[in-house]
């Protein structure tokens, strides 16, 4: 059974939304919307760090990796964006070498937008189940560098941060077992993910129903219902979307962990794992608790995963 062995993250220094006004071209109304309505305040930015350095910093905090490098069979780069570095640079290859994982098969997964972290988890579990070595592990590196204007914000939706998560996965861990996973793409035939007015209108129309579909799908695979969920670890897109989701799902707002929203911004597909690390540090998960990670990405991809701590 796919399990989380350990999760760590690197959260760079932050800058206020107001201080991003000029670089993002925000007007006063947009600043107020992001801060007062959407709940954003500080955004993780690391102008002095490369994408490889961000990932190395996150993985370097994985105490469970020390001395266990030979067990890592796969290094999986989960990218929220299709392109996260200029060609022919391959940051994940630099990370593999720096961590002493040159023996591991290394590749990237993308095209699920900010839900790609959960896709990487499913891929890791599938590979480990078929590996034949019960001690084998996979290392997932999630989160992006905002190195182009397109990646820095989603207009009137969220502002992107550069926090990165490192996730060590096993097929036979003692806790944090993956019980169910569901994903659905409501994309366009032409593959366009830009939030044009038409795309944005369609995204708003389907968002809540599509989110509920994958959440119930993951719960169904796990043999659970919403009433069984103790905590929801969402992606940090904005406060409004999760307030509406909580109402639609019939869950109290308190079950949605949004404490990092104003501290990090929306760190692409790393958010659920960053939130997981935080709730562990705060002692909000008890043995046996069941929790849900859920994300949505550009291209209208929706995903959810159910775990038992």
CSV table of N, CA, C and O in Angstrom, one decimal, residues 93-205:
chain,number,residue,atom,x,y,z
A,93,UNK,N,17.9,16.6,-12.9
A,93,UNK,CA,19.1,15.8,-13.0
A,93,UNK,C,20.2,16.3,-12.1
A,93,UNK,O,21.0,15.6,-11.5
A,94,UNK,N,20.3,17.7,-11.9
A,94,UNK,CA,21.2,18.3,-11.0
A,94,UNK,C,20.9,17.8,-9.6
A,94,UNK,O,21.8,17.6,-8.8
A,95,UNK,N,19.6,17.8,-9.2
A,95,UNK,CA,19.2,17.4,-7.9
A,95,UNK,C,19.6,15.9,-7.6
A,95,UNK,O,20.1,15.6,-6.6
A,96,UNK,N,19.3,15.1,-8.6
A,96,UNK,CA,19.7,13.7,-8.5
A,96,UNK,C,21.1,13.5,-8.1
A,96,UNK,O,21.5,12.7,-7.2
A,97,UNK,N,22.0,14.2,-8.8
A,97,UNK,CA,23.4,14.0,-8.6
A,97,UNK,C,23.8,14.6,-7.2
A,97,UNK,O,24.6,14.0,-6.5
A,98,UNK,N,23.2,15.7,-6.9
A,98,UNK,CA,23.6,16.4,-5.6
A,98,UNK,C,23.1,15.5,-4.4
A,98,UNK,O,23.8,15.5,-3.3
A,99,UNK,N,22.1,14.7,-4.5
A,99,UNK,CA,21.6,13.9,-3.4
A,99,UNK,C,22.2,12.5,-3.4
A,99,UNK,O,21.8,11.7,-2.6
A,100,UNK,N,23.0,12.2,-4.4
A,100,UNK,CA,23.6,10.9,-4.4
A,100,UNK,C,22.7,9.8,-4.9
A,100,UNK,O,22.7,8.7,-4.4
A,101,UNK,N,21.8,10.2,-5.8
A,101,UNK,CA,20.8,9.3,-6.3
A,101,UNK,C,21.0,9.0,-7.8
A,101,UNK,O,20.0,8.7,-8.5
A,102,UNK,N,22.2,9.0,-8.2
A,102,UNK,CA,22.5,8.8,-9.7
A,102,UNK,C,22.0,7.4,-10.2
A,102,UNK,O,21.8,7.2,-11.4
A,103,UNK,N,21.8,6.5,-9.3
A,103,UNK,CA,21.3,5.1,-9.7
A,103,UNK,C,19.8,5.1,-9.9
A,103,UNK,O,19.3,4.2,-10.5
A,104,UNK,N,19.1,6.1,-9.5
A,104,UNK,CA,17.7,6.1,-9.6
A,104,UNK,C,17.2,6.5,-10.9
A,104,UNK,O,17.7,7.4,-11.6
A,105,UNK,N,16.1,5.9,-11.4
A,105,UNK,CA,15.4,6.3,-12.6
A,105,UNK,C,14.8,7.6,-12.3
A,105,UNK,O,14.0,7.8,-11.4
A,106,UNK,N,15.0,8.6,-13.2
A,106,UNK,CA,14.6,10.0,-13.0
A,106,UNK,C,13.7,10.5,-14.2
A,106,UNK,O,14.1,10.3,-15.3
A,107,UNK,N,12.6,11.0,-13.9
A,107,UNK,CA,11.7,11.6,-14.9
A,107,UNK,C,10.8,12.6,-14.3
A,107,UNK,O,10.7,12.7,-13.1
A,108,UNK,N,10.0,13.3,-15.2
A,108,UNK,CA,9.1,14.3,-14.7
A,108,UNK,C,7.7,13.9,-15.2
A,108,UNK,O,7.5,13.2,-16.2
A,109,UNK,N,6.7,14.4,-14.4
A,109,UNK,CA,5.3,14.3,-14.8
A,109,UNK,C,4.7,15.7,-14.8
A,109,UNK,O,5.1,16.5,-14.0
A,110,UNK,N,3.8,16.0,-15.8
A,110,UNK,CA,3.3,17.3,-15.9
A,110,UNK,C,1.9,17.2,-16.5
A,110,UNK,O,1.3,16.1,-16.5
A,111,UNK,N,1.4,18.3,-16.9
A,111,UNK,CA,0.1,18.4,-17.6
A,111,UNK,C,-1.2,18.2,-16.7
A,111,UNK,O,-2.3,18.1,-17.3
A,112,UNK,N,-1.0,18.0,-15.4
A,112,UNK,CA,-2.1,18.1,-14.5
A,112,UNK,C,-2.1,19.4,-13.7
A,112,UNK,O,-2.8,19.5,-12.7
A,113,UNK,N,-1.3,20.3,-14.2
A,113,UNK,CA,-1.2,21.6,-13.5
A,113,UNK,C,-0.9,21.5,-12.0
A,113,UNK,O,0.0,20.7,-11.7
A,114,UNK,N,-1.6,22.2,-11.2
A,114,UNK,CA,-1.3,22.1,-9.8
A,114,UNK,C,-1.8,20.9,-9.1
A,114,UNK,O,-1.7,20.7,-7.9
A,115,UNK,N,-2.4,20.0,-9.9
A,115,UNK,CA,-2.8,18.6,-9.3
A,115,UNK,C,-1.7,17.6,-9.7
A,115,UNK,O,-1.9,16.4,-9.3
A,116,UNK,N,-0.6,18.0,-10.3
A,116,UNK,CA,0.4,17.0,-10.7
A,116,UNK,C,1.1,16.4,-9.5
A,116,UNK,O,1.6,15.2,-9.6
A,117,UNK,N,1.2,17.0,-8.4
A,117,UNK,CA,1.8,16.4,-7.2
A,117,UNK,C,1.1,15.1,-6.8
A,117,UNK,O,1.7,14.1,-6.5
A,118,UNK,N,-0.3,15.1,-6.9
A,118,UNK,CA,-1.0,13.9,-6.6
A,118,UNK,C,-0.9,12.9,-7.7
A,118,UNK,O,-0.9,11.6,-7.4
A,119,UNK,N,-0.8,13.3,-8.9
A,119,UNK,CA,-0.5,12.4,-10.0
A,119,UNK,C,0.9,11.7,-9.8
A,119,UNK,O,1.0,10.5,-10.0
A,120,UNK,N,1.9,12.4,-9.4
A,120,UNK,CA,3.2,11.8,-9.1
A,120,UNK,C,3.1,10.8,-8.0
A,120,UNK,O,3.8,9.8,-8.1
A,121,UNK,N,2.3,11.1,-7.0
A,121,UNK,CA,2.1,10.1,-5.9
A,121,UNK,C,1.5,8.8,-6.4
A,121,UNK,O,1.9,7.7,-6.1
A,122,UNK,N,0.5,8.9,-7.3
A,122,UNK,CA,-0.1,7.7,-7.9
A,122,UNK,C,0.9,7.0,-8.7
A,122,UNK,O,1.0,5.7,-8.7
A,123,UNK,N,1.7,7.7,-9.5
A,123,UNK,CA,2.7,7.0,-10.4
A,123,UNK,C,3.7,6.3,-9.5
A,123,UNK,O,4.1,5.2,-9.8
A,124,UNK,N,4.2,7.0,-8.5
A,124,UNK,CA,5.2,6.4,-7.6
A,124,UNK,C,4.6,5.1,-7.0
A,124,UNK,O,5.3,4.1,-6.9
A,125,UNK,N,3.4,5.1,-6.5
A,125,UNK,CA,2.8,3.9,-5.9
A,125,UNK,C,2.7,2.8,-6.9
A,125,UNK,O,2.9,1.6,-6.6
A,126,UNK,N,2.3,3.1,-8.1
A,126,UNK,CA,2.2,2.1,-9.2
A,126,UNK,C,3.5,1.4,-9.5
A,126,UNK,O,3.7,0.2,-9.6
A,127,UNK,N,4.6,2.3,-9.6
A,127,UNK,CA,5.9,1.8,-9.9
A,127,UNK,C,6.5,0.9,-8.7
A,127,UNK,O,7.1,-0.1,-8.9
A,128,UNK,N,6.3,1.4,-7.5
A,128,UNK,CA,6.8,0.7,-6.4
A,128,UNK,C,6.1,-0.7,-6.2
A,128,UNK,O,6.7,-1.7,-5.8
A,129,UNK,N,4.8,-0.7,-6.5
A,129,UNK,CA,4.0,-2.0,-6.3
A,129,UNK,C,4.5,-3.0,-7.3
A,129,UNK,O,4.4,-4.2,-7.0
A,130,UNK,N,5.0,-2.6,-8.5
A,130,UNK,CA,5.5,-3.5,-9.5
A,130,UNK,C,7.0,-3.7,-9.4
A,130,UNK,O,7.5,-4.5,-10.2
A,131,UNK,N,7.7,-3.1,-8.5
A,131,UNK,CA,9.1,-3.1,-8.5
A,131,UNK,C,9.8,-4.4,-8.1
A,131,UNK,O,10.8,-4.8,-8.7
A,132,UNK,N,9.1,-5.1,-7.2
A,132,UNK,CA,9.7,-6.4,-6.8
A,132,UNK,C,10.6,-6.3,-5.5
A,132,UNK,O,10.8,-7.3,-4.9
A,133,UNK,N,11.0,-5.1,-5.2
A,133,UNK,CA,11.8,-4.9,-4.0
A,133,UNK,C,10.9,-4.2,-2.9
A,133,UNK,O,10.6,-3.0,-3.1
A,134,UNK,N,10.5,-4.9,-1.9
A,134,UNK,CA,9.6,-4.3,-0.9
A,134,UNK,C,10.2,-3.1,-0.2
A,134,UNK,O,9.5,-2.3,0.5
A,135,UNK,N,11.6,-2.9,-0.2
A,135,UNK,CA,12.2,-1.8,0.5
A,135,UNK,C,12.4,-0.6,-0.4
A,135,UNK,O,13.0,0.4,0.0
A,136,UNK,N,12.1,-0.7,-1.7
A,136,UNK,CA,12.3,0.4,-2.6
A,136,UNK,C,11.4,1.6,-2.2
A,136,UNK,O,10.4,1.5,-1.7
A,137,UNK,N,12.0,2.8,-2.6
A,137,UNK,CA,11.3,4.0,-2.3
A,137,UNK,C,11.3,4.9,-3.5
A,137,UNK,O,12.2,4.7,-4.4
A,138,UNK,N,10.5,5.9,-3.6
A,138,UNK,CA,10.5,6.9,-4.6
A,138,UNK,C,10.6,8.3,-3.9
A,138,UNK,O,10.0,8.5,-2.8
A,139,UNK,N,11.2,9.2,-4.6
A,139,UNK,CA,11.3,10.6,-4.1
A,139,UNK,C,10.6,11.5,-5.1
A,139,UNK,O,10.9,11.5,-6.3
A,140,UNK,N,9.6,12.2,-4.6
A,140,UNK,CA,8.8,13.1,-5.4
A,140,UNK,C,9.3,14.5,-5.0
A,140,UNK,O,9.4,14.9,-3.8
A,141,UNK,N,9.6,15.3,-6.0
A,141,UNK,CA,9.9,16.7,-5.9
A,141,UNK,C,8.9,17.6,-6.5
A,141,UNK,O,8.7,17.6,-7.7
A,142,UNK,N,8.1,18.4,-5.7
A,142,UNK,CA,7.0,19.1,-6.2
A,142,UNK,C,7.1,20.6,-5.9
A,142,UNK,O,7.6,21.0,-4.9
A,143,UNK,N,6.7,21.4,-6.9
A,143,UNK,CA,6.8,22.8,-6.8
A,143,UNK,C,7.5,23.4,-8.0
A,143,UNK,O,8.4,22.7,-8.6
A,144,UNK,N,7.3,24.7,-8.3
A,144,UNK,CA,7.9,25.3,-9.5
A,144,UNK,C,8.6,26.6,-9.2
A,144,UNK,O,8.3,27.2,-8.2
A,145,UNK,N,9.5,26.9,-10.1
A,145,UNK,CA,10.1,28.2,-10.1
A,145,UNK,C,9.3,29.2,-11.1
A,145,UNK,O,9.0,28.8,-12.2
A,146,UNK,N,9.0,30.3,-10.6
A,146,UNK,CA,8.2,31.3,-11.4
A,146,UNK,C,9.1,32.1,-12.3
A,146,UNK,O,9.3,33.3,-12.0
A,147,UNK,N,9.7,31.5,-13.3
A,147,UNK,CA,10.7,32.1,-14.1
A,147,UNK,C,10.2,32.9,-15.3
A,147,UNK,O,11.0,33.4,-16.1
A,148,UNK,N,8.9,32.8,-15.6
A,148,UNK,CA,8.3,33.6,-16.7
A,148,UNK,C,7.1,34.4,-16.1
A,148,UNK,O,6.5,34.0,-15.1
A,149,UNK,N,6.7,35.5,-16.8
A,149,UNK,CA,5.5,36.2,-16.3
A,149,UNK,C,4.3,35.3,-16.3
A,149,UNK,O,3.4,35.5,-15.4
A,150,UNK,N,4.1,34.4,-17.2
A,150,UNK,CA,2.9,33.6,-17.2
A,150,UNK,C,2.8,32.7,-16.0
A,150,UNK,O,1.6,32.4,-15.5
A,151,UNK,N,3.9,32.4,-15.3
A,151,UNK,CA,3.9,31.5,-14.2
A,151,UNK,C,3.7,32.2,-12.9
A,151,UNK,O,3.5,31.6,-11.8
A,152,UNK,N,3.7,33.6,-12.9
A,152,UNK,CA,3.8,34.3,-11.6
A,152,UNK,C,2.4,34.5,-11.0
A,152,UNK,O,2.3,34.7,-9.7
A,153,UNK,N,1.4,34.5,-11.8
A,153,UNK,CA,0.0,34.6,-11.2
A,153,UNK,C,-1.0,34.2,-12.2
A,153,UNK,O,-0.8,34.1,-13.4
A,154,UNK,N,-2.2,33.8,-11.6
A,154,UNK,CA,-3.3,33.5,-12.5
A,154,UNK,C,-4.3,34.6,-12.2
A,154,UNK,O,-4.8,34.8,-11.1
A,155,UNK,N,-4.6,35.4,-13.3
A,155,UNK,CA,-5.3,36.6,-13.1
A,155,UNK,C,-6.6,36.4,-12.4
A,155,UNK,O,-7.5,35.6,-12.7
A,156,UNK,N,-6.8,37.2,-11.3
A,156,UNK,CA,-8.0,37.2,-10.5
A,156,UNK,C,-8.3,35.9,-9.8
A,156,UNK,O,-9.4,35.6,-9.4
A,157,UNK,N,-7.3,35.0,-9.7
A,157,UNK,CA,-7.5,33.7,-9.1
A,157,UNK,C,-6.5,33.5,-7.9
A,157,UNK,O,-6.9,33.3,-6.8
A,158,UNK,N,-5.2,33.7,-8.2
A,158,UNK,CA,-4.2,33.5,-7.2
A,158,UNK,C,-2.8,34.0,-7.6
A,158,UNK,O,-2.6,34.3,-8.8
A,159,UNK,N,-1.9,34.1,-6.7
A,159,UNK,CA,-0.5,34.5,-6.9
A,159,UNK,C,0.4,33.4,-6.5
A,159,UNK,O,0.2,32.8,-5.5
A,160,UNK,N,1.3,33.0,-7.4
A,160,UNK,CA,2.1,31.8,-7.2
A,160,UNK,C,3.4,32.0,-6.4
A,160,UNK,O,4.0,33.1,-6.5
A,161,UNK,N,3.6,31.1,-5.5
A,161,UNK,CA,4.8,31.1,-4.7
A,161,UNK,C,5.8,30.0,-5.1
A,161,UNK,O,5.5,29.1,-5.9
A,162,UNK,N,7.0,30.1,-4.6
A,162,UNK,CA,8.1,29.2,-5.0
A,162,UNK,C,8.5,28.3,-3.9
A,162,UNK,O,9.6,27.8,-3.8
A,163,UNK,N,7.5,27.9,-3.0
A,163,UNK,CA,7.8,26.8,-2.0
A,163,UNK,C,7.8,25.5,-2.7
A,163,UNK,O,7.1,25.3,-3.7
A,164,UNK,N,8.7,24.6,-2.2
A,164,UNK,CA,8.9,23.3,-2.8
A,164,UNK,C,8.8,22.2,-1.8
A,164,UNK,O,9.2,22.4,-0.6
A,165,UNK,N,8.2,21.1,-2.1
A,165,UNK,CA,8.1,19.9,-1.2
A,165,UNK,C,8.9,18.7,-1.7
A,165,UNK,O,9.0,18.5,-2.9
A,166,UNK,N,9.4,18.0,-0.8
A,166,UNK,CA,10.1,16.7,-1.1
A,166,UNK,C,9.3,15.6,-0.4
A,166,UNK,O,9.1,15.7,0.8
A,167,UNK,N,8.9,14.6,-1.1
A,167,UNK,CA,8.0,13.5,-0.5
A,167,UNK,C,8.7,12.2,-0.8
A,167,UNK,O,8.9,11.8,-1.9
A,168,UNK,N,9.0,11.5,0.3
A,168,UNK,CA,9.5,10.1,0.2
A,168,UNK,C,8.4,9.1,0.3
A,168,UNK,O,7.6,9.2,1.3
A,169,UNK,N,8.3,8.2,-0.6
A,169,UNK,CA,7.2,7.3,-0.7
A,169,UNK,C,7.6,5.8,-0.7
A,169,UNK,O,8.7,5.5,-1.3
A,170,UNK,N,6.9,5.0,0.0
A,170,UNK,CA,7.2,3.6,0.1
A,170,UNK,C,5.9,2.8,-0.3
A,170,UNK,O,4.8,3.3,-0.2
A,171,UNK,N,6.1,1.5,-0.6
A,171,UNK,CA,5.0,0.6,-0.8
A,171,UNK,C,4.6,-0.1,0.5
A,171,UNK,O,3.6,-0.8,0.4
A,172,UNK,N,5.3,0.1,1.6
A,172,UNK,CA,4.9,-0.6,2.8
A,172,UNK,C,5.2,0.2,4.1
A,172,UNK,O,5.9,-0.3,5.0
A,173,UNK,N,4.8,1.4,4.1
A,173,UNK,CA,5.0,2.2,5.3
A,173,UNK,C,4.1,1.9,6.4
A,173,UNK,O,3.2,1.1,6.3
A,174,UNK,N,4.5,2.4,7.6
A,174,UNK,CA,3.7,2.2,8.8
A,174,UNK,C,2.5,3.1,9.0
A,174,UNK,O,1.6,2.9,9.8
A,175,UNK,N,2.5,4.2,8.3
A,175,UNK,CA,1.4,5.2,8.4
A,175,UNK,C,1.2,5.9,7.2
A,175,UNK,O,1.9,5.8,6.2
A,176,UNK,N,0.2,6.8,7.2
A,176,UNK,CA,-0.1,7.7,6.0
A,176,UNK,C,-0.3,6.9,4.8
A,176,UNK,O,0.4,7.1,3.8
A,177,UNK,N,-1.2,5.9,4.9
A,177,UNK,CA,-1.5,5.0,3.7
A,177,UNK,C,-2.4,5.7,2.8
A,177,UNK,O,-3.4,6.3,3.2
A,178,UNK,N,-2.2,5.6,1.5
A,178,UNK,CA,-3.1,6.1,0.4
A,178,UNK,C,-4.2,5.1,0.3
A,178,UNK,O,-4.0,4.0,-0.1
A,179,UNK,N,-5.4,5.5,0.6
A,179,UNK,CA,-6.6,4.7,0.5
A,179,UNK,C,-7.4,4.8,-0.8
A,179,UNK,O,-8.0,3.8,-1.2
A,180,UNK,N,-7.3,6.0,-1.4
A,180,UNK,CA,-8.1,6.2,-2.7
A,180,UNK,C,-7.6,7.4,-3.4
A,180,UNK,O,-7.1,8.4,-2.8
A,181,UNK,N,-7.6,7.3,-4.7
A,181,UNK,CA,-7.2,8.4,-5.6
A,181,UNK,C,-8.1,8.5,-6.8
A,181,UNK,O,-8.5,7.5,-7.4
A,182,UNK,N,-8.4,9.8,-7.2
A,182,UNK,CA,-9.3,10.0,-8.3
A,182,UNK,C,-8.8,11.3,-9.0
A,182,UNK,O,-8.4,12.2,-8.4
A,183,UNK,N,-8.9,11.2,-10.4
A,183,UNK,CA,-8.5,12.4,-11.1
A,183,UNK,C,-9.4,12.5,-12.4
A,183,UNK,O,-9.8,11.5,-12.9
A,184,UNK,N,-9.6,13.7,-12.8
A,184,UNK,CA,-10.5,13.9,-14.0
A,184,UNK,C,-10.0,15.2,-14.7
A,184,UNK,O,-9.8,16.2,-14.1
A,185,UNK,N,-9.8,15.1,-16.0
A,185,UNK,CA,-9.4,16.2,-16.9
A,185,UNK,C,-10.6,16.7,-17.7
A,185,UNK,O,-11.2,15.9,-18.4
A,186,UNK,N,-11.0,17.9,-17.5
A,186,UNK,CA,-12.0,18.6,-18.3
A,186,UNK,C,-11.4,19.6,-19.3
A,186,UNK,O,-11.8,20.7,-19.4
A,187,UNK,N,-10.3,19.1,-20.0
A,187,UNK,CA,-9.6,20.0,-20.8
A,187,UNK,C,-10.1,20.2,-22.2
A,187,UNK,O,-11.1,19.6,-22.6
A,188,UNK,N,-9.4,21.1,-23.0
A,188,UNK,CA,-9.8,21.4,-24.3
A,188,UNK,C,-9.1,20.4,-25.3
A,188,UNK,O,-8.0,20.0,-25.0
A,189,UNK,N,-9.7,20.2,-26.4
A,189,UNK,CA,-9.0,19.3,-27.4
A,189,UNK,C,-7.7,19.9,-28.0
A,189,UNK,O,-6.8,19.1,-28.3
A,190,UNK,N,-7.6,21.2,-27.9
A,190,UNK,CA,-6.4,21.8,-28.5
A,190,UNK,C,-5.3,22.0,-27.4
A,190,UNK,O,-4.2,22.5,-27.7
A,191,UNK,N,-5.6,21.6,-26.2
A,191,UNK,CA,-4.6,21.6,-25.1
A,191,UNK,C,-4.3,23.0,-24.6
A,191,UNK,O,-3.4,23.1,-23.7
A,192,UNK,N,-5.1,24.0,-24.9
A,192,UNK,CA,-4.8,25.3,-24.4
A,192,UNK,C,-5.2,25.4,-22.9
A,192,UNK,O,-6.2,24.9,-22.5
A,193,UNK,N,-4.2,25.9,-22.1
A,193,UNK,CA,-4.5,26.1,-20.7
A,193,UNK,C,-4.5,27.5,-20.2
A,193,UNK,O,-4.8,27.8,-19.1
A,194,UNK,N,-4.2,28.5,-21.1
A,194,UNK,CA,-4.2,29.9,-20.8
A,194,UNK,C,-5.6,30.3,-20.3
A,194,UNK,O,-6.6,29.9,-20.9
A,195,UNK,N,-5.7,31.1,-19.3
A,195,UNK,CA,-7.0,31.5,-18.8
A,195,UNK,C,-7.5,32.7,-19.6
A,195,UNK,O,-7.6,33.9,-19.1
A,196,UNK,N,-7.9,32.4,-20.8
A,196,UNK,CA,-8.6,33.4,-21.6
A,196,UNK,C,-10.0,33.6,-21.0
A,196,UNK,O,-10.4,32.8,-20.2
A,197,UNK,N,-10.7,34.7,-21.4
A,197,UNK,CA,-12.0,34.9,-20.9
A,197,UNK,C,-12.9,33.7,-21.0
A,197,UNK,O,-13.7,33.4,-20.1
A,198,UNK,N,-12.9,33.1,-22.2
A,198,UNK,CA,-13.8,31.9,-22.4
A,198,UNK,C,-13.4,30.7,-21.5
A,198,UNK,O,-14.2,30.1,-20.9
A,199,UNK,N,-12.1,30.5,-21.4
A,199,UNK,CA,-11.6,29.4,-20.6
A,199,UNK,C,-11.9,29.7,-19.1
A,199,UNK,O,-12.3,28.8,-18.4
A,200,UNK,N,-11.7,30.9,-18.7
A,200,UNK,CA,-12.0,31.3,-17.3
A,200,UNK,C,-13.5,31.1,-16.9
A,200,UNK,O,-13.8,30.6,-15.9
A,201,UNK,N,-14.3,31.5,-17.9
A,201,UNK,CA,-15.7,31.3,-17.7
A,201,UNK,C,-16.1,29.9,-17.5
A,201,UNK,O,-16.9,29.5,-16.6
A,202,UNK,N,-15.6,29.0,-18.4
A,202,UNK,CA,-15.8,27.6,-18.3
A,202,UNK,C,-15.3,27.0,-17.0
A,202,UNK,O,-16.0,26.2,-16.4
A,203,UNK,N,-14.1,27.4,-16.6
A,203,UNK,CA,-13.5,26.9,-15.4
A,203,UNK,C,-14.4,27.2,-14.2
A,203,UNK,O,-14.6,26.4,-13.3
A,204,UNK,N,-14.9,28.5,-14.1
A,204,UNK,CA,-15.8,28.8,-13.0
A,204,UNK,C,-17.0,28.0,-13.0
A,204,UNK,O,-17.6,27.6,-11.9
A,205,UNK,N,-17.5,27.7,-14.2
A,205,UNK,CA,-18.8,27.0,-14.3
A,205,UNK,C,-18.7,25.6,-13.8
A,205,UNK,O,-19.6,25.1,-13.1
